[in-house]
Amino acid sequence: MERRRFLAASAATALSAQRILGANDRIGVGTIGTGGRGRLLTSEIKENPKAEMRAVCDVYKPNLELGREAAGGSVPMYEDYERLLENKDVDAVVVATPDHWHARMTIDAVEAGKDVYVEKPMCHEIDEGFDVIEAVRRTKRIVQVGTQRRSYDIFLEGKKVMESGAVGTVRLVNAWWYNHASSTRAATLDGDLNWEKWLGSAPKRPLDAMRFRNWYYFYDYSGGLMIGQAAHVVDCIHWYMDSGFPEAVTCAGGKIHLDGVEIPETTTMILEYPEDFVHTFTVGYKAMRYNQARDQLYQFNGDKARFDVSREWHALYPQDTAATDPKPTLERKQYGSWPRAAQQHIDNFLDCIVSRKEPNAPVEQGQTTNVALVMALESLKTGRRVRWNAAARKMES
């Protein structure tokens, strides 16, 4: 009841006081969750001439103070994100918390009249993803999911190659992400933490610095590197293949080699689609350390060519119909630096706040990927192939 009263009051205040942004106005932004990713996004927004950082929020005081520094050193700080949403100088928020908070904070923000950039994955459960879509469409807010490949020039060019017909009909997509993870973060706290607030809707537990510092690897809050990286890869494959929800997902994992966590760092998932293709994705974080040009790859295996897409380049290998040369023809396009992707995605978000046009990564696409990821987690935990019941909008083993 208290939260509903807050939402009603803050929504009325925000909607009545919402500024109509003109061409020369700077967009006021607040960041909720100022850990490493939140601070990176804060820094990028601060450097964008279209925006101005006006607030930061975190339940862990060291992160909160570092977030303020990233924002420029003089913005208001909040422990409760609800108080940040009451700030009339904030037009939009970045949600960069652990995954289990993404849906609730996004819904509360749009109800309060704010536009939202929510980090991937958009949600942690299937039902809450549909709740996000309903809230966003009802309030008519702009929400960008943080799958930045959809704004990155390399991947935009790659999408054009797929649409050109040069690859042909694709029935199989292979993808992988290899890197190195040597250890978990130290299970220590360097300052005050509002543990109950951090847990939110997750199961109640005594204060546990290990879970707080390494939340990525616990089912209550995320899905490990498998989900963190598949959120990007699966989303890109959905985009390139113009696909919807998968029909079925199977996922298997290796042994856990990081002490004290629940989710293995090496996994493979197989996703089957009604559009008549299958794709596999493998994440391996006990491999050698790769640079960004070679740590991940998508291979779209068509009947005319194979199209390889990496973070820094893409290449088209047409079929050798004459069969005179065993080596395929290579047409390769090299690009620049990967950090540009986040900058371009943020810029698209800010442009859409002013234009009120749909952003490059809308919530419906975020939910399509979210469903696939939740199905993969269920398969990993149960050892079963998980099917999607489209009519009932739920998964079934």
Tab-separated table of C-alpha atoms in Angstrom:
chain	number	residue	atom	x	y	z
A	1	MET	CA	0.000	0.000	0.000
A	2	GLU	CA	2.823	2.407	0.863
A	3	ARG	CA	4.520	1.789	-2.505
A	4	ARG	CA	1.238	2.255	-4.394
A	5	ARG	CA	0.597	5.557	-2.624
A	6	PHE	CA	4.111	6.683	-3.493
A	7	LEU	CA	3.643	5.745	-7.145
A	8	ALA	CA	0.324	7.535	-7.409
A	9	ALA	CA	1.671	10.693	-5.800
A	10	SER	CA	4.981	10.743	-7.667
A	11	ALA	CA	3.367	9.952	-11.028
A	12	ALA	CA	0.929	12.840	-10.619
A	13	THR	CA	3.717	15.200	-9.613
A	14	ALA	CA	6.086	14.096	-12.374
A	15	LEU	CA	3.501	14.133	-15.140
A	16	SER	CA	2.182	17.552	-14.185
A	17	ALA	CA	5.671	19.019	-13.884
A	18	GLN	CA	7.249	17.164	-16.828
A	19	ARG	CA	9.234	19.577	-18.970
A	20	ILE	CA	8.636	19.705	-22.694
A	21	LEU	CA	12.172	19.355	-23.951
A	22	GLY	CA	13.209	21.737	-26.677
A	23	ALA	CA	16.049	21.376	-29.145
A	24	ASN	CA	18.465	23.249	-26.876
A	25	ASP	CA	17.463	21.663	-23.555
A	26	ARG	CA	19.771	19.240	-21.794
A	27	ILE	CA	18.144	16.062	-20.535
A	28	GLY	CA	18.450	15.569	-16.781
A	29	VAL	CA	19.552	12.012	-15.944
A	30	GLY	CA	19.822	10.062	-12.692
A	31	THR	CA	21.626	6.725	-12.286
A	32	ILE	CA	20.176	4.007	-10.053
A	33	GLY	CA	22.912	1.518	-9.240
A	34	THR	CA	26.396	3.008	-9.399
A	35	GLY	CA	28.550	-0.082	-9.413
A	36	GLY	CA	31.065	-0.552	-12.212
A	37	ARG	CA	28.597	-0.624	-15.113
A	38	GLY	CA	26.473	2.149	-13.668
A	39	ARG	CA	29.508	4.405	-13.308
A	40	LEU	CA	30.616	3.704	-16.864
A	41	LEU	CA	27.194	4.686	-18.227
A	42	THR	CA	27.142	7.722	-15.947
A	43	SER	CA	30.502	8.858	-17.305
A	44	GLU	CA	29.344	8.420	-20.906
A	45	ILE	CA	26.145	10.391	-20.279
A	46	LYS	CA	28.068	13.155	-18.530
A	47	GLU	CA	30.204	13.587	-21.665
A	48	ASN	CA	27.205	13.697	-24.014
A	49	PRO	CA	26.252	17.329	-24.814
A	50	LYS	CA	22.555	16.395	-24.954
A	51	ALA	CA	22.400	15.386	-21.281
A	52	GLU	CA	23.386	16.385	-17.777
A	53	MET	CA	23.803	14.124	-14.764
A	54	ARG	CA	21.536	15.336	-11.934
A	55	ALA	CA	21.348	12.493	-9.369
A	56	VAL	CA	22.814	9.153	-8.343
A	57	CYS	CA	21.477	6.357	-6.156
A	58	ASP	CA	22.947	3.239	-4.567
A	59	VAL	CA	22.356	1.236	-1.382
A	60	TYR	CA	26.113	0.670	-0.923
A	61	LYS	CA	27.780	3.859	0.273
A	62	PRO	CA	31.183	3.359	-1.427
A	63	ASN	CA	29.460	2.861	-4.788
A	64	LEU	CA	27.222	5.857	-4.137
A	65	GLU	CA	30.192	8.131	-3.518
A	66	LEU	CA	32.058	6.811	-6.565
A	67	GLY	CA	28.907	7.311	-8.609
A	68	ARG	CA	28.750	10.936	-7.554
A	69	GLU	CA	32.351	11.399	-8.673
A	70	ALA	CA	31.522	9.827	-12.056
A	71	ALA	CA	28.568	12.216	-12.378
A	72	GLY	CA	30.733	15.268	-11.802
A	73	GLY	CA	30.998	15.458	-8.030
A	74	SER	CA	28.112	17.741	-7.078
A	75	VAL	CA	24.827	15.946	-7.804
A	76	PRO	CA	22.341	14.816	-5.106
A	77	MET	CA	22.886	11.330	-3.677
A	78	TYR	CA	20.089	8.959	-2.667
A	79	GLU	CA	19.961	5.605	-0.925
A	80	ASP	CA	16.279	5.069	-1.837
A	81	TYR	CA	15.574	5.111	-5.554
A	82	GLU	CA	11.984	6.198	-4.835
A	83	ARG	CA	13.344	9.508	-3.575
A	84	LEU	CA	15.373	9.979	-6.734
A	85	LEU	CA	12.212	9.445	-8.796
A	86	GLU	CA	10.627	12.376	-6.945
A	87	ASN	CA	13.372	14.718	-8.193
A	88	LYS	CA	11.703	17.031	-10.748
A	89	ASP	CA	15.048	17.880	-12.342
A	90	VAL	CA	15.458	14.254	-13.448
A	91	ASP	CA	13.861	13.513	-16.820
A	92	ALA	CA	15.297	10.024	-17.302
A	93	VAL	CA	17.024	7.337	-15.272
A	94	VAL	CA	19.599	4.648	-15.878
A	95	VAL	CA	18.842	1.363	-14.092
A	96	ALA	CA	22.147	-0.498	-13.625
A	97	THR	CA	21.401	-2.625	-10.567
A	98	PRO	CA	21.539	-6.422	-10.197
A	99	ASP	CA	19.100	-8.103	-12.591
A	100	HIS	CA	16.400	-8.933	-10.038
A	101	TRP	CA	15.684	-5.197	-9.572
A	102	HIS	CA	15.452	-4.221	-13.259
A	103	ALA	CA	11.718	-4.767	-13.790
A	104	ARG	CA	10.499	-3.174	-10.547
A	105	MET	CA	12.625	-0.072	-10.959
A	106	THR	CA	11.722	0.338	-14.631
A	107	ILE	CA	8.003	0.103	-13.858
A	108	ASP	CA	8.269	2.521	-10.939
A	109	ALA	CA	10.258	4.967	-13.064
A	110	VAL	CA	7.814	5.068	-15.980
A	111	GLU	CA	4.920	5.364	-13.511
A	112	ALA	CA	6.739	8.405	-12.106
A	113	GLY	CA	6.961	9.968	-15.566
A	114	LYS	CA	10.624	9.160	-16.261
A	115	ASP	CA	12.175	7.681	-19.391
A	116	VAL	CA	14.493	4.733	-18.722
A	117	TYR	CA	17.722	3.162	-19.950
A	118	VAL	CA	17.674	-0.282	-18.310
A	119	GLU	CA	20.704	-2.516	-18.396
A	120	LYS	CA	20.418	-5.994	-19.887
A	121	PRO	CA	18.834	-8.407	-19.284
A	122	MET	CA	15.613	-6.399	-19.085
A	123	CYS	CA	14.173	-8.704	-16.394
A	124	HIS	CA	14.930	-11.731	-14.267
A	125	GLU	CA	11.562	-13.514	-14.606
A	126	ILE	CA	9.135	-14.032	-17.497
A	127	ASP	CA	5.977	-12.544	-15.984
A	128	GLU	CA	7.673	-9.333	-14.927
A	129	GLY	CA	8.783	-8.742	-18.511
A	130	PHE	CA	5.187	-8.621	-19.688
A	131	ASP	CA	4.449	-6.274	-16.765
A	132	VAL	CA	7.208	-3.949	-17.988
A	133	ILE	CA	5.760	-3.873	-21.509
A	134	GLU	CA	2.292	-3.064	-20.184
A	135	ALA	CA	3.573	-0.230	-17.990
A	136	VAL	CA	5.761	1.279	-20.710
A	137	ARG	CA	3.033	1.266	-23.350
A	138	ARG	CA	0.393	2.594	-20.949
A	139	THR	CA	2.562	5.477	-19.721
A	140	LYS	CA	4.002	6.182	-23.192
A	141	ARG	CA	7.533	6.500	-21.849
A	142	ILE	CA	10.764	5.862	-23.771
A	143	VAL	CA	12.603	2.766	-22.522
A	144	GLN	CA	15.856	1.560	-24.053
A	145	VAL	CA	17.218	-1.880	-23.084
A	146	GLY	CA	21.007	-1.856	-22.788
A	147	THR	CA	21.736	-4.241	-25.672
A	148	GLN	CA	24.035	-1.758	-27.355
A	149	ARG	CA	24.775	-3.804	-30.468
A	150	ARG	CA	21.476	-2.530	-31.867
A	151	SER	CA	22.992	0.971	-32.114
A	152	TYR	CA	26.592	0.018	-32.951
A	153	ASP	CA	27.673	0.820	-36.508
A	154	ILE	CA	29.356	-2.563	-37.039
A	155	PHE	CA	26.172	-4.422	-36.216
A	156	LEU	CA	23.948	-1.999	-38.111
A	157	GLU	CA	26.062	-2.664	-41.208
A	158	GLY	CA	25.855	-6.378	-40.491
A	159	LYS	CA	22.078	-6.192	-40.348
A	160	LYS	CA	22.116	-4.683	-43.849
A	161	VAL	CA	24.202	-7.630	-45.100
A	162	MET	CA	21.641	-10.046	-43.655
A	163	GLU	CA	18.779	-8.113	-45.258
A	164	SER	CA	20.527	-7.998	-48.654
A	165	GLY	CA	20.013	-11.719	-49.252
A	166	ALA	CA	23.747	-12.344	-49.678
A	167	VAL	CA	23.767	-14.953	-46.916
A	168	GLY	CA	20.664	-16.763	-48.160
A	169	THR	CA	18.442	-18.942	-45.992
A	170	VAL	CA	19.923	-19.571	-42.543
A	171	ARG	CA	19.016	-22.713	-40.615
A	172	LEU	CA	21.945	-22.721	-38.165
A	173	VAL	CA	23.624	-19.954	-36.167
A	174	ASN	CA	26.677	-20.722	-34.044
A	175	ALA	CA	27.901	-18.246	-31.456
A	176	TRP	CA	30.416	-18.232	-28.649
A	177	TRP	CA	32.090	-15.970	-26.099
A	178	TYR	CA	35.428	-17.058	-24.640
A	179	ASN	CA	37.445	-15.246	-22.020
A	180	HIS	CA	39.109	-15.679	-18.668
A	181	ALA	CA	37.686	-15.464	-15.127
A	182	SER	CA	40.278	-16.231	-12.493
A	183	SER	CA	38.416	-15.598	-9.258
A	184	THR	CA	35.404	-14.138	-7.534
A	185	ARG	CA	35.483	-10.717	-5.905
A	186	ALA	CA	36.626	-10.527	-2.296
A	187	ALA	CA	33.728	-11.156	0.087
A	188	THR	CA	34.273	-7.984	2.059
A	189	LEU	CA	32.415	-4.721	2.580
A	190	ASP	CA	34.189	-1.376	2.557
A	191	GLY	CA	31.297	0.724	3.855
A	192	ASP	CA	27.624	0.866	4.774
A	193	LEU	CA	25.196	-1.384	2.866
A	194	ASN	CA	21.406	-1.418	3.121
A	195	TRP	CA	21.183	-5.198	2.736
A	196	GLU	CA	17.385	-5.468	3.059
A	197	LYS	CA	16.900	-2.844	0.361
A	198	TRP	CA	19.429	-4.578	-1.870
A	199	LEU	CA	17.622	-7.927	-1.535
A	200	GLY	CA	14.289	-6.423	-2.529
A	201	SER	CA	12.033	-9.182	-3.895
A	202	ALA	CA	14.751	-11.849	-3.646
A	203	PRO	CA	14.544	-14.467	-0.866
A	204	LYS	CA	15.419	-13.072	2.558
A	205	ARG	CA	18.863	-14.042	3.820
A	206	PRO	CA	21.284	-12.846	6.493
A	207	LEU	CA	23.819	-10.280	5.322
A	208	ASP	CA	26.191	-12.090	2.969
A	209	ALA	CA	29.086	-10.144	1.486
A	210	MET	CA	29.856	-13.026	-0.874
A	211	ARG	CA	26.422	-12.787	-2.479
A	212	PHE	CA	26.557	-9.020	-2.606
A	213	ARG	CA	29.981	-8.837	-4.225
A	214	ASN	CA	29.352	-11.773	-6.608
A	215	TRP	CA	25.601	-11.555	-7.256
A	216	TYR	CA	26.151	-12.413	-10.921
A	217	TYR	CA	26.750	-16.043	-9.963
A	218	PHE	CA	23.623	-16.653	-7.838
A	219	TYR	CA	20.256	-17.708	-9.240
A	220	ASP	CA	18.328	-15.336	-6.935
A	221	TYR	CA	19.794	-12.260	-8.615
A	222	SER	CA	21.080	-13.193	-12.081
A	223	GLY	CA	22.208	-16.110	-14.228
A	224	GLY	CA	25.962	-15.928	-14.324
A	225	LEU	CA	28.149	-15.106	-17.290
A	226	MET	CA	25.858	-17.305	-19.366
A	227	ILE	CA	22.964	-14.849	-18.963
A	228	GLY	CA	25.057	-11.685	-18.824
A	229	GLN	CA	26.669	-12.431	-22.189
A	230	ALA	CA	23.773	-14.306	-23.812
A	231	ALA	CA	21.629	-11.219	-23.225
A	232	HIS	CA	23.751	-9.563	-25.927
A	233	VAL	CA	24.285	-12.538	-28.210
A	234	VAL	CA	20.758	-13.968	-28.214
A	235	ASP	CA	19.305	-10.496	-28.702
A	236	CYS	CA	21.533	-9.873	-31.726
A	237	ILE	CA	20.561	-13.224	-33.281
A	238	HIS	CA	16.868	-12.446	-32.754
A	239	TRP	CA	17.433	-9.081	-34.455
A	240	TYR	CA	19.372	-10.442	-37.428
A	241	MET	CA	16.999	-13.390	-37.906
A	242	ASP	CA	13.776	-11.390	-37.376
A	243	SER	CA	12.656	-14.045	-34.903
A	244	GLY	CA	10.329	-14.138	-31.933
A	245	PHE	CA	10.235	-16.376	-28.874
A	246	PRO	CA	12.057	-19.713	-29.108
A	247	GLU	CA	10.007	-22.912	-29.256
A	248	ALA	CA	12.377	-24.784	-26.966
A	249	VAL	CA	15.672	-24.288	-25.119
A	250	THR	CA	18.191	-26.807	-23.775
A	251	CYS	CA	21.149	-25.777	-21.662
A	252	ALA	CA	24.019	-27.716	-20.076
A	253	GLY	CA	26.892	-26.564	-17.894
A	254	GLY	CA	30.270	-27.791	-16.817
A	255	LYS	CA	31.583	-28.012	-13.272
A	256	ILE	CA	31.871	-24.892	-11.153
A	257	HIS	CA	35.463	-23.743	-10.759
A	258	LEU	CA	34.860	-20.568	-8.768
A	259	ASP	CA	34.578	-21.101	-5.013
A	260	GLY	CA	31.287	-20.409	-3.255
A	261	VAL	CA	29.014	-19.708	-6.248
A	262	GLU	CA	26.034	-21.513	-7.803
A	263	ILE	CA	26.364	-21.085	-11.556
A	264	PRO	CA	29.067	-22.626	-13.761
A	265	GLU	CA	31.233	-20.358	-15.870
A	266	THR	CA	31.159	-22.755	-18.854
A	267	THR	CA	27.780	-23.463	-20.460
A	268	THR	CA	26.174	-24.214	-23.821
A	269	MET	CA	22.585	-23.554	-24.829
A	270	ILE	CA	20.635	-24.713	-27.868
A	271	LEU	CA	17.625	-22.648	-28.935
A	272	GLU	CA	15.003	-23.844	-31.433
A	273	TYR	CA	12.738	-21.380	-33.277
A	274	PRO	CA	9.413	-21.563	-35.127
A	275	GLU	CA	11.093	-19.584	-37.929
A	276	ASP	CA	12.869	-22.860	-38.769
A	277	PHE	CA	16.368	-22.318	-37.465
A	278	VAL	CA	18.464	-23.403	-34.497
A	279	HIS	CA	21.203	-21.511	-32.762
A	280	THR	CA	23.806	-22.502	-30.223
A	281	PHE	CA	25.671	-20.274	-27.812
A	282	THR	CA	28.640	-21.295	-25.681
A	283	VAL	CA	30.205	-19.171	-22.974
A	284	GLY	CA	33.574	-20.248	-21.598
A	285	TYR	CA	35.267	-18.089	-18.976
A	286	LYS	CA	38.110	-20.389	-18.096
A	287	ALA	CA	39.685	-20.088	-21.518
A	288	MET	CA	42.707	-17.957	-22.373
A	289	ARG	CA	42.320	-14.192	-22.265
A	290	TYR	CA	41.297	-12.844	-25.682
A	291	ASN	CA	41.251	-9.293	-26.918
A	292	GLN	CA	37.911	-7.760	-27.867
A	293	ALA	CA	38.333	-8.437	-31.579
A	294	ARG	CA	38.457	-12.205	-31.025
A	295	ASP	CA	36.644	-12.997	-27.774
A	296	GLN	CA	33.246	-13.612	-29.372
A	297	LEU	CA	31.820	-14.570	-32.748
A	298	TYR	CA	28.486	-15.125	-34.461
A	299	GLN	CA	28.358	-17.397	-37.522
A	300	PHE	CA	25.224	-17.217	-39.672
A	301	ASN	CA	25.421	-20.312	-41.853
A	302	GLY	CA	23.358	-19.606	-44.974
A	303	ASP	CA	22.875	-21.557	-48.194
A	304	LYS	CA	24.644	-18.783	-50.148
A	305	ALA	CA	27.350	-17.724	-47.711
A	306	ARG	CA	28.529	-17.810	-44.131
A	307	PHE	CA	28.463	-14.461	-42.386
A	308	ASP	CA	30.793	-13.995	-39.404
A	309	VAL	CA	30.208	-11.069	-37.050
A	310	SER	CA	32.599	-10.026	-34.265
A	311	ARG	CA	32.766	-6.999	-31.999
A	312	GLU	CA	35.340	-5.299	-34.238
A	313	TRP	CA	34.805	-6.753	-37.724
A	314	HIS	CA	32.573	-8.836	-39.947
A	315	ALA	CA	33.318	-11.105	-42.903
A	316	LEU	CA	31.272	-12.759	-45.643
A	317	TYR	CA	32.394	-16.126	-47.001
A	318	PRO	CA	30.398	-16.773	-50.193
A	319	GLN	CA	29.875	-20.324	-51.387
A	320	ASP	CA	32.369	-21.451	-54.021
A	321	THR	CA	29.924	-22.743	-56.620
A	322	ALA	CA	32.671	-23.592	-59.094
A	323	ALA	CA	34.444	-25.727	-56.498
A	324	THR	CA	37.803	-24.723	-57.946
A	325	ASP	CA	39.270	-23.326	-54.764
A	326	PRO	CA	38.858	-25.064	-51.398
A	327	LYS	CA	39.302	-21.754	-49.611
A	328	PRO	CA	36.220	-19.488	-49.494
A	329	THR	CA	36.419	-15.944	-50.754
A	330	LEU	CA	36.834	-13.555	-47.831
A	331	GLU	CA	35.297	-10.123	-47.817
A	332	ARG	CA	36.233	-8.553	-44.524
A	333	LYS	CA	35.364	-5.155	-43.096
A	334	GLN	CA	37.369	-3.885	-40.140
A	335	TYR	CA	35.984	-1.259	-37.785
A	336	GLY	CA	37.221	0.774	-34.872
A	337	SER	CA	36.824	0.602	-31.129
A	338	TRP	CA	34.158	-1.389	-29.276
A	339	PRO	CA	33.533	1.260	-26.525
A	340	ARG	CA	31.797	3.306	-29.221
A	341	ALA	CA	28.810	0.924	-28.961
A	342	ALA	CA	27.647	2.204	-25.555
A	343	GLN	CA	28.105	5.803	-26.653
A	344	GLN	CA	25.993	5.250	-29.768
A	345	HIS	CA	23.277	3.416	-27.794
A	346	ILE	CA	23.066	6.185	-25.198
A	347	ASP	CA	22.925	8.760	-27.981
A	348	ASN	CA	20.006	6.931	-29.588
A	349	PHE	CA	18.215	6.881	-26.228
A	350	LEU	CA	18.702	10.624	-25.707
A	351	ASP	CA	17.536	11.398	-29.236
A	352	CYS	CA	14.378	9.354	-28.669
A	353	ILE	CA	13.613	11.190	-25.425
A	354	VAL	CA	13.327	14.385	-27.467
A	355	SER	CA	11.676	12.925	-30.596
A	356	ARG	CA	9.480	10.397	-28.713
A	357	LYS	CA	10.346	7.859	-31.405
A	358	GLU	CA	10.899	4.177	-30.620
A	359	PRO	CA	14.490	3.460	-29.467
A	360	ASN	CA	16.693	0.851	-31.133
A	361	ALA	CA	16.222	-1.690	-28.315
A	362	PRO	CA	12.536	-1.533	-27.282
A	363	VAL	CA	11.001	-3.467	-24.423
A	364	GLU	CA	9.246	-6.021	-26.642
A	365	GLN	CA	12.623	-7.139	-27.978
A	366	GLY	CA	14.000	-7.117	-24.455
A	367	GLN	CA	11.252	-9.503	-23.406
A	368	THR	CA	11.824	-11.853	-26.355
A	369	THR	CA	15.409	-12.242	-25.202
A	370	ASN	CA	14.395	-12.390	-21.532
A	371	VAL	CA	12.093	-15.368	-22.185
A	372	ALA	CA	14.882	-17.241	-23.966
A	373	LEU	CA	17.299	-16.577	-21.077
A	374	VAL	CA	14.868	-17.638	-18.355
A	375	MET	CA	14.170	-20.844	-20.294
A	376	ALA	CA	17.924	-21.496	-20.497
A	377	LEU	CA	18.279	-21.023	-16.728
A	378	GLU	CA	15.387	-23.410	-16.101
A	379	SER	CA	16.960	-26.010	-18.377
A	380	LEU	CA	20.345	-25.635	-16.676
A	381	LYS	CA	18.798	-26.109	-13.227
A	382	THR	CA	16.506	-29.022	-14.121
A	383	GLY	CA	18.471	-30.813	-16.815
A	384	ARG	CA	15.396	-30.788	-19.062
A	385	ARG	CA	14.510	-29.384	-22.475
A	386	VAL	CA	12.158	-26.464	-21.800
A	387	ARG	CA	9.344	-25.549	-24.205
A	388	TRP	CA	7.556	-22.218	-24.692
A	389	ASN	CA	3.746	-22.232	-24.537
A	390	ALA	CA	2.942	-19.135	-26.588
A	391	ALA	CA	-0.811	-19.223	-25.882
A	392	ALA	CA	-0.332	-19.371	-22.097
A	393	ARG	CA	2.812	-17.172	-22.182
A	394	LYS	CA	4.741	-19.549	-19.960
A	395	MET	CA	7.472	-22.168	-20.162
A	396	GLU	CA	6.876	-25.903	-19.715
A	397	SER	CA	9.317	-28.737	-19.067
